[in-house]
Coordinates of C-alpha atoms in Angstrom, one line a residue:
M281 CA -0.1 0.2 -0.1
A282 CA 1.4 3.5 -1.0
R283 CA 2.3 5.7 2.1
S284 CA -0.1 8.5 2.5
K285 CA 1.6 12.1 1.2
T286 CA 1.9 14.4 4.3
V287 CA 1.0 17.9 4.4
E288 CA 4.7 19.3 3.7
E289 CA 4.9 17.1 0.5
L290 CA 1.6 18.9 -0.8
A291 CA 3.0 22.0 -0.2
T292 CA 6.5 20.9 -2.0
A293 CA 4.3 19.6 -4.8
L294 CA 2.0 22.7 -5.2
K295 CA 4.9 24.7 -5.2
E296 CA 6.6 22.8 -8.3
T297 CA 3.5 22.7 -10.1
L298 CA 2.3 26.1 -9.5
G299 CA 5.6 28.2 -9.4
S300 CA 4.2 32.0 -9.3
R301 CA 0.9 31.3 -9.6
L302 CA 0.9 30.0 -5.8
V303 CA 0.4 33.5 -3.4
A304 CA 0.1 31.4 -0.5
F305 CA -0.7 27.7 0.8
L306 CA -1.6 27.2 4.7
L307 CA -2.5 24.6 7.0
Y308 CA -4.9 25.4 9.6
G309 CA -7.8 24.1 12.2
S310 CA -7.0 21.3 14.3
T311 CA -4.0 20.3 13.0
A312 CA -2.2 23.7 13.3
R313 CA -3.7 24.0 16.7
G314 CA -2.5 20.9 17.9
T315 CA -5.4 19.3 18.6
H316 CA -6.0 16.9 15.8
V317 CA -7.4 13.7 16.6
T318 CA -5.7 11.1 14.1
G319 CA -8.4 9.2 12.0
R320 CA -11.2 11.5 13.3
S321 CA -9.9 14.9 12.3
D322 CA -9.6 16.6 8.6
V323 CA -6.4 18.0 7.8
N324 CA -7.4 21.3 6.3
T325 CA -5.4 23.8 3.9
L326 CA -6.0 26.7 1.8
L327 CA -4.6 27.4 -1.2
I328 CA -4.6 31.1 -2.5
V329 CA -3.4 31.6 -6.6
D330 CA -3.5 34.6 -8.7
T331 CA -6.3 33.6 -10.3
V332 CA -8.7 30.3 -10.6
D333 CA -9.1 29.1 -13.9
E334 CA -9.3 25.7 -16.1
G335 CA -5.4 25.6 -16.7
L336 CA -5.6 26.1 -12.9
F337 CA -7.6 22.8 -12.2
A338 CA -5.7 20.5 -14.8
A339 CA -2.3 21.5 -13.1
I340 CA -3.0 20.8 -9.7
E341 CA -5.4 17.4 -10.5
P342 CA -2.6 15.1 -9.9
V343 CA -1.2 16.2 -6.8
V344 CA -4.7 17.3 -5.1
S345 CA -6.2 14.0 -6.5
A346 CA -3.2 12.2 -5.1
W347 CA -3.9 13.8 -1.6
S348 CA -7.5 12.9 -1.5
K349 CA -6.7 9.5 -2.3
G350 CA -5.1 9.6 1.3
G351 CA -8.5 10.1 2.9
H352 CA -7.7 14.2 3.4
P353 CA -10.0 17.1 1.7
A354 CA -8.8 19.2 -1.1
P355 CA -7.8 22.4 -0.3
I356 CA -10.0 24.7 -0.3
L357 CA -9.2 27.1 -3.0
L358 CA -9.1 31.2 -3.7
S359 CA -7.8 33.6 -5.8
D360 CA -6.0 36.7 -4.1
A361 CA -8.6 39.0 -5.3
E362 CA -11.0 36.5 -3.3
W363 CA -9.3 36.2 -0.8
R364 CA -8.8 40.0 0.2
D365 CA -12.3 40.3 -0.8
S366 CA -14.1 37.7 1.5
A367 CA -13.6 38.7 5.0
D368 CA -17.2 39.6 5.1
V369 CA -18.5 36.0 3.9
F370 CA -16.2 34.0 5.9
A371 CA -15.6 36.4 8.9
I372 CA -15.7 33.0 11.7
E373 CA -13.1 31.2 9.4
Y374 CA -10.5 34.1 8.6
E375 CA -10.6 34.6 12.3
D376 CA -10.1 31.3 13.1
M377 CA -7.7 30.6 10.4
R378 CA -5.4 33.8 11.6
E379 CA -5.4 32.8 15.7
A380 CA -4.0 28.9 14.1
H381 CA -2.4 28.8 11.1
R382 CA 1.0 27.1 9.9
L383 CA 2.6 28.4 6.3
L384 CA 3.5 26.0 4.3
A385 CA 4.3 28.1 0.9
G386 CA 4.3 31.8 -0.3
R387 CA 3.2 34.9 1.9
D388 CA 1.3 35.0 4.6
P389 CA -1.6 36.1 3.8
W390 CA -2.4 38.5 6.8
E391 CA 0.7 39.8 6.7
G392 CA 0.5 43.9 5.2
G393 CA -2.9 44.6 6.6
G394 CA -4.7 43.6 3.7
V395 CA -7.4 42.0 5.1
T396 CA -9.6 43.1 8.2
V397 CA -12.4 41.4 9.6
Q398 CA -15.3 43.2 11.4
R399 CA -16.6 42.1 14.2
A400 CA -20.0 42.8 13.3
D401 CA -19.8 40.3 10.8
V402 CA -18.0 37.9 12.9
R403 CA -21.5 38.4 15.4
R404 CA -23.5 38.1 12.4
Q405 CA -22.4 35.1 10.9
L406 CA -21.8 32.9 14.3
E407 CA -25.7 33.8 15.1
Q408 CA -26.6 32.4 11.5
E409 CA -24.5 29.5 11.9
L410 CA -25.4 28.8 15.3
M411 CA -29.0 29.0 14.5
V412 CA -29.0 26.7 11.6
K413 CA -26.7 24.2 13.0
L414 CA -29.5 24.1 16.3
V415 CA -32.4 23.6 13.7
R416 CA -31.0 20.7 12.3
L417 CA -29.9 19.2 15.5
R418 CA -33.5 19.5 16.5
Q419 CA -34.9 18.1 13.2
A420 CA -32.5 15.0 13.9
Y421 CA -33.0 14.8 17.4
A422 CA -36.9 14.8 16.9
A423 CA -36.6 11.6 14.6
L424 CA -34.0 9.9 16.5
R425 CA -34.3 10.4 19.9
N426 CA -34.8 6.6 20.3
D427 CA -32.0 5.9 17.8
P428 CA -29.2 6.4 20.0
K429 CA -26.7 5.4 17.4
R430 CA -27.8 7.5 14.4
L431 CA -28.5 10.5 16.8
A432 CA -24.9 10.2 18.8
A433 CA -23.3 10.1 14.9
V434 CA -25.3 13.3 14.0
I435 CA -24.0 15.1 17.4
S436 CA -20.3 13.8 17.0
G437 CA -20.6 15.3 13.4
S438 CA -21.4 18.7 14.7
M439 CA -19.1 18.8 17.5
A440 CA -16.1 20.1 15.7
G441 CA -18.1 23.0 14.5
F442 CA -19.7 23.7 17.5
L443 CA -16.3 23.9 19.1
T444 CA -15.3 27.0 16.4
M445 CA -18.6 28.6 17.6
L446 CA -17.9 28.2 21.1
R447 CA -14.2 29.5 20.6
T448 CA -15.6 32.5 18.4
T449 CA -18.2 33.4 21.2
L450 CA -15.4 33.3 23.7
R451 CA -13.7 35.9 21.4
L452 CA -16.3 38.2 20.4
A453 CA -16.9 38.3 24.6
A454 CA -13.3 39.0 25.4
R455 CA -12.8 41.2 22.4
R456 CA -9.3 39.7 22.1
P457 CA -7.7 36.9 20.7
L458 CA -7.8 34.0 22.8
P459 CA -4.3 32.3 24.1
A460 CA -3.6 28.9 22.1
P461 CA -3.7 25.8 23.9
P462 CA -1.1 23.1 24.9
R463 CA -0.7 21.2 21.7
G464 CA -2.5 18.3 22.1
A465 CA -5.0 19.8 24.6
A466 CA -8.5 18.6 24.7
P467 CA -11.0 20.9 24.4
D468 CA -11.8 20.5 27.8
A469 CA -11.1 24.2 29.3
L470 CA -12.5 26.0 26.3
V471 CA -15.8 24.2 26.8
R472 CA -16.2 25.1 30.5
E473 CA -14.9 28.5 30.0
A474 CA -18.0 29.0 27.2
A475 CA -20.1 27.2 29.6
A476 CA -19.5 29.3 32.3
L477 CA -19.6 32.3 29.9
V478 CA -23.2 31.7 28.5
G479 CA -24.7 30.1 32.0
L480 CA -24.4 27.0 31.6
P481 CA -23.3 24.2 33.9
P482 CA -20.0 23.4 32.9
D483 CA -20.1 19.5 33.5
P484 CA -22.1 17.7 31.3
L485 CA -21.0 19.7 28.3
A486 CA -17.1 19.0 29.1
E487 CA -17.7 15.3 29.6
L488 CA -19.6 15.0 26.4
F489 CA -17.0 16.5 24.4
G490 CA -14.3 14.3 26.4
Q491 CA -16.2 11.4 25.5
A492 CA -16.3 11.6 22.0
R493 CA -13.0 13.0 21.7
G494 CA -10.9 9.9 20.1
R495 CA -13.6 7.2 20.1
T496 CA -17.3 6.8 18.8
L497 CA -19.7 8.5 20.7
Q498 CA -22.5 6.5 23.0
L499 CA -25.8 7.3 23.7
S500 CA -29.0 5.6 25.3
A501 CA -32.0 5.5 24.0
A502 CA -33.6 9.3 25.4
D503 CA -30.5 9.8 26.7
P504 CA -30.6 13.0 28.7
R505 CA -27.0 14.1 27.7
A506 CA -28.4 14.7 24.1
A507 CA -30.7 17.3 25.3
A508 CA -28.5 19.1 26.8
Y509 CA -26.1 19.5 24.2
L510 CA -29.5 20.8 22.5
A511 CA -29.8 23.2 25.2
A512 CA -26.7 24.1 25.5
M513 CA -26.5 25.4 21.6
A514 CA -29.5 27.3 21.9
R515 CA -28.1 29.3 24.8
V516 CA -25.1 29.9 23.1
A517 CA -27.4 31.2 20.0
E518 CA -29.2 33.2 22.7
F519 CA -26.2 35.0 24.2
V520 CA -24.9 35.7 21.1
N521 CA -28.3 37.4 19.8
R522 CA -27.7 39.8 22.7
L523 CA -24.0 40.6 22.0
T524 CA -23.0 44.0 20.8

């Protein structure tokens, strides 16, 4: 069986393929934060290029295809102009990337002050995404309350996104960047701090995240932890709605 490429090898291959067309290539998300769970977490990358055209796709297809066959998502792909003009659309993602990323090729896309994320854009996107996630989870809970295996899969699949939202909520409330967690740290401290901020008992939510980390979440029929998870998301959404 062929060895899966490392992200550093992917960066080298993209540099060789694209040359001066490559503006920036960076690693972000849990792997950059040091909270990656092998076999569970994606290796997330962003590729910024001069322009996105058919010639670009033809050039990178062999490299990206080989990377994807290793079980990794393809890089997010933006032109340099799209990157500079989209901070209002992807406000949460930009702030999360800014806080924890590793530049693998090209120039740091935040250098020079060309990208500014507005607090109002972050708050608006956060409230919208929390409510969308909450509504969808309620749909799943209504249908799967007594099907714990399928419900556990839905909740587990939502946890990474909810962690990002909790981190963003803390950042908004503090009006400053959060200190980076120790590499390899579980999200326990983040979850507990966010729960305390919005007025939730911290133990149930932290325990649920801890149980899901690195293994399959196990729920029972009508498990109160599932109801507590939904209630926590609703409380965070209410808190964000009141932020100014």
